[in-house]
C-alpha cells in the first residue's frame, strides 16, 4: 500500500466525517466533540504524512492504522447516532483501502472487526434490535460483499499494474540493452577501423569479383588511390594494378595464402613501385571463398637501402683495394726513389744527376697519385680530431709558394677541430689551384671571418677563372682541365669538408678570378687578439 | 766484426724489411756511418734483437709471419729499450694503424727522403 493512497483516503474520510457531522440531523447536536475527533484524526494523518515510506510497507502497521480508522468511524457513528443513516458507508472507504493494501487476507479481518463493532454499537444503542432487522441483515453482508468485490478488483488492478510495470521494465531493459549493443557495435567498428588505419602496411580487401571493400590509409598512400574513389569499384578497372589483381585472383581461385610475393605496381604518375605482398582468401558464413585480403609493403625504401649498402660495400672494397695497391706500389717506389737519391749523391757526371732527379720527379708524382686515389676511395673511419689554427696551417702551406703575392687577413685565431692531414690537404689543393691559375702578377687574398658557429675561409685569386660550363663539374670525380692531374682534387676536398660537417662554395668569372669559400665548424669562441 | 784498433766503434742498426731492395737501399744509404745488420721478417728481427745488442732498429709493418707491430711489442716485452723507427708504406691516419707511441721513437713513411731519414737517425742515436 503506498503511503500516498492511504493518506489521501484518510483525508477523504476526514472530509466525509466533517460533512456528516455538519449536515446529519443528529450530528448537529454534537458538533464540538465531532470536530475534535476530526481534528485529532487530521493530526494523526499529518504525523503519518511525515513518516517514512518504509513504515507503511509492514502489514501489521497498516492493519493497526485501519483498525484505528474503524474505531474512529465507529466512534463518530456512535456520537452522531447514525445507525439509521447511511453513514456506515464510510466503513467502505477503510475496507477499500485495506483491500487495496492487504488484498483479501488483510481486508476480511478489517471487515469483520467493522461488522462486529457496528453490530455491537447498534445493539448498545438499541438492545431490542432484531438480528433479522434490515440494518444487520443487509448492511453487514454488504460490508463483506464490498470487501470481496474490492479485494477482487484491487487484486485484478494490482495484477494489471504489475503486468504493466513488468512490461515497462522489460521495455526499458530492452531499450537499454539495444543501446548498449548499438554502442558496442559502433565502438567495435571504430576499433577495427583504428586497427586498420594504424597498421604500417597497406591493407586492401576485395570480393571474389574484384570489387574493393576495404582500403586502409597506407594502401591509399602506396597505391596512390583515394578510398572514396575506389571503394565499391572493381580493382581490375584501376590501371597499373594488373599484376596485383593477378596475385589476388590466384589466392581466391586456389584458396591458398600467397606469402611474401613481390609485384610491381604503377601509380597515376606512371611511377613503378616494388611491393612485397601476402594475400589470404576470405570465406563467407558457408565457408565458401568470397574474396581476399592483401597486406603489402612499399619496398622502394628497402630497395634504395639495399642499393646504398651495395654501393657502400663496393666502396669499402674499393678502399681496401686502393690501400693494398698503394702499399704494394709504394715499396718498389721506395726502392726506385731511394736508389735514385743514392745515385744523385754519387753523381760525378752532371747527366747522372739530371737523370736521377727526373726519376725522383716521376716517383714523387706516382706517390701523389696514390695518395689522391687512397683519399678518394677510403670509406668512413675513426679519425683523431685535433685543434687546428687555420691561419698557422695556411701560412705553413704558402711558405713554399713564391711566384705570387699572398695576403692573409681577418681573424687572428680561426680555430677549428679536425683531422690535420685532411684539412691540410683541403687548403693545399685549393691554394695550389689558385696559384696555378695565376701568372707572375698574381695576387692571392686569404681572408678569415667567423660567426657564432662557423669559421669562413675565403681564398680569392685574380687568375684566369673557370669557364661557366666547367663550374658545374668542379666536384665531379676524374673531371680535370689540367694537363697533369687525377681529377680527384676537388672531389677529395668536398669529401673531407663533408666529413668535417663543413661547406664549400666556388664562384668564378672567366678573366676576373675565382673565390673559394670554405666554412668549417668552430672549435670554440675566439679570444680577442690585437696582435 | 774486425775493426782497427783506435778506430771508433760504429753504432749498430738492425734493418728489418721483407723487401730485399729496401734492405739493400737502407744498408747502402747507412753503411757509411753505421754498422748494419739485416732481418727479412719480424721473427728474425726478434731473434737478433734478443741475442745481440743494437743502437737502433728500423722495421717495416707489413711482413709475412710476425709483422712489424707484433715484433715491436715482443721486443718491448723483453725489456729491450733500443730506439725503434718504423719505416712503412702505410700512413698512420689513413690506414688506421695503431702504434703505441711509448714503444716507437719515429714513424717514417715510404717512399723515404734519404737525407731526412739520416737526420732523424742522427737525432736519435748520433753517429
mmCIF file with all atom_site columns, C-alpha atoms in Angstrom, chain A residues 17-128:
data_model
loop_
_atom_site.group_PDB
_atom_site.id
_atom_site.type_symbol
_atom_site.label_atom_id
_atom_site.label_alt_id
_atom_site.label_comp_id
_atom_site.label_asym_id
_atom_site.label_entity_id
_atom_site.label_seq_id
_atom_site.pdbx_PDB_ins_code
_atom_site.Cartn_x
_atom_site.Cartn_y
_atom_site.Cartn_z
_atom_site.occupancy
_atom_site.B_iso_or_equiv
_atom_site.pdbx_formal_charge
_atom_site.auth_seq_id
_atom_site.auth_comp_id
_atom_site.auth_asym_id
_atom_site.auth_atom_id
_atom_site.pdbx_PDB_model_num
ATOM 1   C CA . UNK A 1 17  ? -16.792 12.814  8.594  1.00 0.00 ? 17  UNK A CA 1
ATOM 2   C CA . UNK A 1 18  ? -16.806 16.596  8.847  1.00 0.00 ? 18  UNK A CA 1
ATOM 3   C CA . UNK A 1 19  ? -19.593 16.778  6.224  1.00 0.00 ? 19  UNK A CA 1
ATOM 4   C CA . UNK A 1 20  ? -21.644 14.154  8.063  1.00 0.00 ? 20  UNK A CA 1
ATOM 5   C CA . UNK A 1 21  ? -21.116 15.947  11.375 1.00 0.00 ? 21  UNK A CA 1
ATOM 6   C CA . UNK A 1 22  ? -22.145 19.209  9.837  1.00 0.00 ? 22  UNK A CA 1
ATOM 7   C CA . UNK A 1 23  ? -25.221 18.030  7.911  1.00 0.00 ? 23  UNK A CA 1
ATOM 8   C CA . UNK A 1 24  ? -26.586 14.981  9.714  1.00 0.00 ? 24  UNK A CA 1
ATOM 9   C CA . UNK A 1 25  ? -29.758 15.579  11.659 1.00 0.00 ? 25  UNK A CA 1
ATOM 10  C CA . UNK A 1 26  ? -28.356 14.316  14.915 1.00 0.00 ? 26  UNK A CA 1
ATOM 11  C CA . UNK A 1 27  ? -24.851 15.389  14.347 1.00 0.00 ? 27  UNK A CA 1
ATOM 12  C CA . UNK A 1 28  ? -25.866 18.963  14.702 1.00 0.00 ? 28  UNK A CA 1
ATOM 13  C CA . UNK A 1 29  ? -26.483 18.453  18.357 1.00 0.00 ? 29  UNK A CA 1
ATOM 14  C CA . UNK A 1 30  ? -22.849 17.248  18.998 1.00 0.00 ? 30  UNK A CA 1
ATOM 15  C CA . UNK A 1 31  ? -20.790 19.463  16.908 1.00 0.00 ? 31  UNK A CA 1
ATOM 16  C CA . UNK A 1 32  ? -17.900 20.130  19.251 1.00 0.00 ? 32  UNK A CA 1
ATOM 17  C CA . UNK A 1 33  ? -16.632 16.624  20.123 1.00 0.00 ? 33  UNK A CA 1
ATOM 18  C CA . UNK A 1 34  ? -17.175 15.653  16.457 1.00 0.00 ? 34  UNK A CA 1
ATOM 19  C CA . UNK A 1 35  ? -14.888 18.399  15.290 1.00 0.00 ? 35  UNK A CA 1
ATOM 20  C CA . UNK A 1 36  ? -12.327 17.460  17.960 1.00 0.00 ? 36  UNK A CA 1
ATOM 21  C CA . UNK A 1 37  ? -12.302 13.910  16.629 1.00 0.00 ? 37  UNK A CA 1
ATOM 22  C CA . UNK A 1 38  ? -11.951 15.190  13.064 1.00 0.00 ? 38  UNK A CA 1
ATOM 23  C CA . UNK A 1 39  ? -9.090  17.489  14.151 1.00 0.00 ? 39  UNK A CA 1
ATOM 24  C CA . UNK A 1 40  ? -7.397  14.676  16.086 1.00 0.00 ? 40  UNK A CA 1
ATOM 25  C CA . UNK A 1 41  ? -7.800  12.430  13.106 1.00 0.00 ? 41  UNK A CA 1
ATOM 26  C CA . UNK A 1 42  ? -6.346  15.118  10.865 1.00 0.00 ? 42  UNK A CA 1
ATOM 27  C CA . UNK A 1 43  ? -3.333  15.461  13.168 1.00 0.00 ? 43  UNK A CA 1
ATOM 28  C CA . UNK A 1 44  ? -2.693  11.684  13.117 1.00 0.00 ? 44  UNK A CA 1
ATOM 29  C CA . UNK A 1 45  ? -2.841  11.863  9.352  1.00 0.00 ? 45  UNK A CA 1
ATOM 30  C CA . UNK A 1 46  ? -0.331  14.693  9.348  1.00 0.00 ? 46  UNK A CA 1
ATOM 31  C CA . UNK A 1 47  ? 2.003   12.603  11.523 1.00 0.00 ? 47  UNK A CA 1
ATOM 32  C CA . UNK A 1 48  ? 1.615   9.703   9.119  1.00 0.00 ? 48  UNK A CA 1
ATOM 33  C CA . UNK A 1 49  ? 2.392   12.072  6.284  1.00 0.00 ? 49  UNK A CA 1
ATOM 34  C CA . UNK A 1 50  ? 5.836   12.737  7.720  1.00 0.00 ? 50  UNK A CA 1
ATOM 35  C CA . UNK A 1 51  ? 6.652   9.121   8.491  1.00 0.00 ? 51  UNK A CA 1
ATOM 36  C CA . UNK A 1 52  ? 8.961   7.322   6.044  1.00 0.00 ? 52  UNK A CA 1
ATOM 37  C CA . UNK A 1 53  ? 7.582   5.208   3.223  1.00 0.00 ? 53  UNK A CA 1
ATOM 38  C CA . UNK A 1 54  ? 9.234   2.128   4.740  1.00 0.00 ? 54  UNK A CA 1
ATOM 39  C CA . UNK A 1 55  ? 6.921   2.424   7.733  1.00 0.00 ? 55  UNK A CA 1
ATOM 40  C CA . UNK A 1 56  ? 3.880   1.664   5.555  1.00 0.00 ? 56  UNK A CA 1
ATOM 41  C CA . UNK A 1 57  ? 5.305   -1.443  4.000  1.00 0.00 ? 57  UNK A CA 1
ATOM 42  C CA . UNK A 1 58  ? 4.823   -3.503  7.173  1.00 0.00 ? 58  UNK A CA 1
ATOM 43  C CA . UNK A 1 59  ? 1.324   -5.224  7.087  1.00 0.00 ? 59  UNK A CA 1
ATOM 44  C CA . UNK A 1 60  ? 0.938   -5.107  10.866 1.00 0.00 ? 60  UNK A CA 1
ATOM 45  C CA . UNK A 1 61  ? 1.393   -1.307  10.904 1.00 0.00 ? 61  UNK A CA 1
ATOM 46  C CA . UNK A 1 62  ? -1.197  -0.747  8.168  1.00 0.00 ? 62  UNK A CA 1
ATOM 47  C CA . UNK A 1 63  ? -3.528  -3.219  9.898  1.00 0.00 ? 63  UNK A CA 1
ATOM 48  C CA . UNK A 1 64  ? -3.256  -1.150  13.090 1.00 0.00 ? 64  UNK A CA 1
ATOM 49  C CA . UNK A 1 65  ? -3.891  2.061   11.160 1.00 0.00 ? 65  UNK A CA 1
ATOM 50  C CA . UNK A 1 66  ? -7.047  0.552   9.600  1.00 0.00 ? 66  UNK A CA 1
ATOM 51  C CA . UNK A 1 67  ? -8.161  -0.727  12.980 1.00 0.00 ? 67  UNK A CA 1
ATOM 52  C CA . UNK A 1 68  ? -7.693  2.735   14.404 1.00 0.00 ? 68  UNK A CA 1
ATOM 53  C CA . UNK A 1 69  ? -9.698  4.138   11.496 1.00 0.00 ? 69  UNK A CA 1
ATOM 54  C CA . UNK A 1 70  ? -12.575 1.642   12.066 1.00 0.00 ? 70  UNK A CA 1
ATOM 55  C CA . UNK A 1 71  ? -12.669 2.554   15.738 1.00 0.00 ? 71  UNK A CA 1
ATOM 56  C CA . UNK A 1 72  ? -12.684 6.259   14.936 1.00 0.00 ? 72  UNK A CA 1
ATOM 57  C CA . UNK A 1 73  ? -15.517 5.851   12.410 1.00 0.00 ? 73  UNK A CA 1
ATOM 58  C CA . UNK A 1 74  ? -17.442 3.748   14.871 1.00 0.00 ? 74  UNK A CA 1
ATOM 59  C CA . UNK A 1 75  ? -16.922 6.449   17.486 1.00 0.00 ? 75  UNK A CA 1
ATOM 60  C CA . UNK A 1 76  ? -18.281 9.061   15.102 1.00 0.00 ? 76  UNK A CA 1
ATOM 61  C CA . UNK A 1 77  ? -21.240 6.789   14.169 1.00 0.00 ? 77  UNK A CA 1
ATOM 62  C CA . UNK A 1 78  ? -21.886 6.307   17.826 1.00 0.00 ? 78  UNK A CA 1
ATOM 63  C CA . UNK A 1 79  ? -21.632 10.003  18.599 1.00 0.00 ? 79  UNK A CA 1
ATOM 64  C CA . UNK A 1 80  ? -23.912 11.115  15.798 1.00 0.00 ? 80  UNK A CA 1
ATOM 65  C CA . UNK A 1 81  ? -26.225 8.140   16.459 1.00 0.00 ? 81  UNK A CA 1
ATOM 66  C CA . UNK A 1 82  ? -26.095 7.490   12.728 1.00 0.00 ? 82  UNK A CA 1
ATOM 67  C CA . UNK A 1 83  ? -27.233 3.873   12.747 1.00 0.00 ? 83  UNK A CA 1
ATOM 68  C CA . UNK A 1 84  ? -30.378 4.798   10.935 1.00 0.00 ? 84  UNK A CA 1
ATOM 69  C CA . UNK A 1 85  ? -28.477 6.786   8.336  1.00 0.00 ? 85  UNK A CA 1
ATOM 70  C CA . UNK A 1 86  ? -26.125 5.693   5.566  1.00 0.00 ? 86  UNK A CA 1
ATOM 71  C CA . UNK A 1 87  ? -23.085 6.850   7.425  1.00 0.00 ? 87  UNK A CA 1
ATOM 72  C CA . UNK A 1 88  ? -21.899 3.310   7.747  1.00 0.00 ? 88  UNK A CA 1
ATOM 73  C CA . UNK A 1 89  ? -20.837 3.697   4.076  1.00 0.00 ? 89  UNK A CA 1
ATOM 74  C CA . UNK A 1 90  ? -17.715 5.430   5.428  1.00 0.00 ? 90  UNK A CA 1
ATOM 75  C CA . UNK A 1 91  ? -16.578 1.968   6.568  1.00 0.00 ? 91  UNK A CA 1
ATOM 76  C CA . UNK A 1 92  ? -16.307 1.122   2.885  1.00 0.00 ? 92  UNK A CA 1
ATOM 77  C CA . UNK A 1 93  ? -13.566 3.645   2.479  1.00 0.00 ? 93  UNK A CA 1
ATOM 78  C CA . UNK A 1 94  ? -11.412 1.872   5.063  1.00 0.00 ? 94  UNK A CA 1
ATOM 79  C CA . UNK A 1 95  ? -12.322 -1.539  3.683  1.00 0.00 ? 95  UNK A CA 1
ATOM 80  C CA . UNK A 1 96  ? -11.492 -0.307  0.228  1.00 0.00 ? 96  UNK A CA 1
ATOM 81  C CA . UNK A 1 97  ? -8.138  0.971   1.478  1.00 0.00 ? 97  UNK A CA 1
ATOM 82  C CA . UNK A 1 98  ? -7.475  -2.314  3.269  1.00 0.00 ? 98  UNK A CA 1
ATOM 83  C CA . UNK A 1 99  ? -8.416  -4.303  0.143  1.00 0.00 ? 99  UNK A CA 1
ATOM 84  C CA . UNK A 1 100 ? -6.098  -2.263  -1.988 1.00 0.00 ? 100 UNK A CA 1
ATOM 85  C CA . UNK A 1 101 ? -3.379  -2.529  0.606  1.00 0.00 ? 101 UNK A CA 1
ATOM 86  C CA . UNK A 1 102 ? -3.659  -6.055  2.019  1.00 0.00 ? 102 UNK A CA 1
ATOM 87  C CA . UNK A 1 103 ? -5.761  -7.931  -0.527 1.00 0.00 ? 103 UNK A CA 1
ATOM 88  C CA . UNK A 1 104 ? -8.481  -10.304 0.626  1.00 0.00 ? 104 UNK A CA 1
ATOM 89  C CA . UNK A 1 105 ? -6.489  -11.776 3.526  1.00 0.00 ? 105 UNK A CA 1
ATOM 90  C CA . UNK A 1 106 ? -5.914  -8.355  5.085  1.00 0.00 ? 106 UNK A CA 1
ATOM 91  C CA . UNK A 1 107 ? -9.312  -6.836  4.363  1.00 0.00 ? 107 UNK A CA 1
ATOM 92  C CA . UNK A 1 108 ? -11.576 -9.682  5.697  1.00 0.00 ? 108 UNK A CA 1
ATOM 93  C CA . UNK A 1 109 ? -10.379 -9.206  9.306  1.00 0.00 ? 109 UNK A CA 1
ATOM 94  C CA . UNK A 1 110 ? -10.898 -5.444  8.946  1.00 0.00 ? 110 UNK A CA 1
ATOM 95  C CA . UNK A 1 111 ? -14.432 -6.044  7.571  1.00 0.00 ? 111 UNK A CA 1
ATOM 96  C CA . UNK A 1 112 ? -15.095 -8.489  10.427 1.00 0.00 ? 112 UNK A CA 1
ATOM 97  C CA . UNK A 1 113 ? -13.868 -6.007  13.041 1.00 0.00 ? 113 UNK A CA 1
ATOM 98  C CA . UNK A 1 114 ? -16.001 -3.260  11.444 1.00 0.00 ? 114 UNK A CA 1
ATOM 99  C CA . UNK A 1 115 ? -19.091 -5.550  11.386 1.00 0.00 ? 115 UNK A CA 1
ATOM 100 C CA . UNK A 1 116 ? -18.648 -6.637  14.986 1.00 0.00 ? 116 UNK A CA 1
ATOM 101 C CA . UNK A 1 117 ? -18.158 -3.084  16.262 1.00 0.00 ? 117 UNK A CA 1
ATOM 102 C CA . UNK A 1 118 ? -21.040 -1.806  14.145 1.00 0.00 ? 118 UNK A CA 1
ATOM 103 C CA . UNK A 1 119 ? -23.377 -4.568  15.328 1.00 0.00 ? 119 UNK A CA 1
ATOM 104 C CA . UNK A 1 120 ? -22.233 -4.088  18.901 1.00 0.00 ? 120 UNK A CA 1
ATOM 105 C CA . UNK A 1 121 ? -22.793 -0.314  18.698 1.00 0.00 ? 121 UNK A CA 1
ATOM 106 C CA . UNK A 1 122 ? -26.256 -0.880  17.241 1.00 0.00 ? 122 UNK A CA 1
ATOM 107 C CA . UNK A 1 123 ? -27.021 -3.333  19.972 1.00 0.00 ? 123 UNK A CA 1
ATOM 108 C CA . UNK A 1 124 ? -25.684 -0.881  22.556 1.00 0.00 ? 124 UNK A CA 1
ATOM 109 C CA . UNK A 1 125 ? -27.874 1.937   21.334 1.00 0.00 ? 125 UNK A CA 1
ATOM 110 C CA . UNK A 1 126 ? -30.917 -0.283  20.875 1.00 0.00 ? 126 UNK A CA 1
ATOM 111 C CA . UNK A 1 127 ? -30.746 -3.639  22.789 1.00 0.00 ? 127 UNK A CA 1
ATOM 112 C CA . UNK A 1 128 ? -34.061 -4.628  21.299 1.00 0.00 ? 128 UNK A CA 1
#
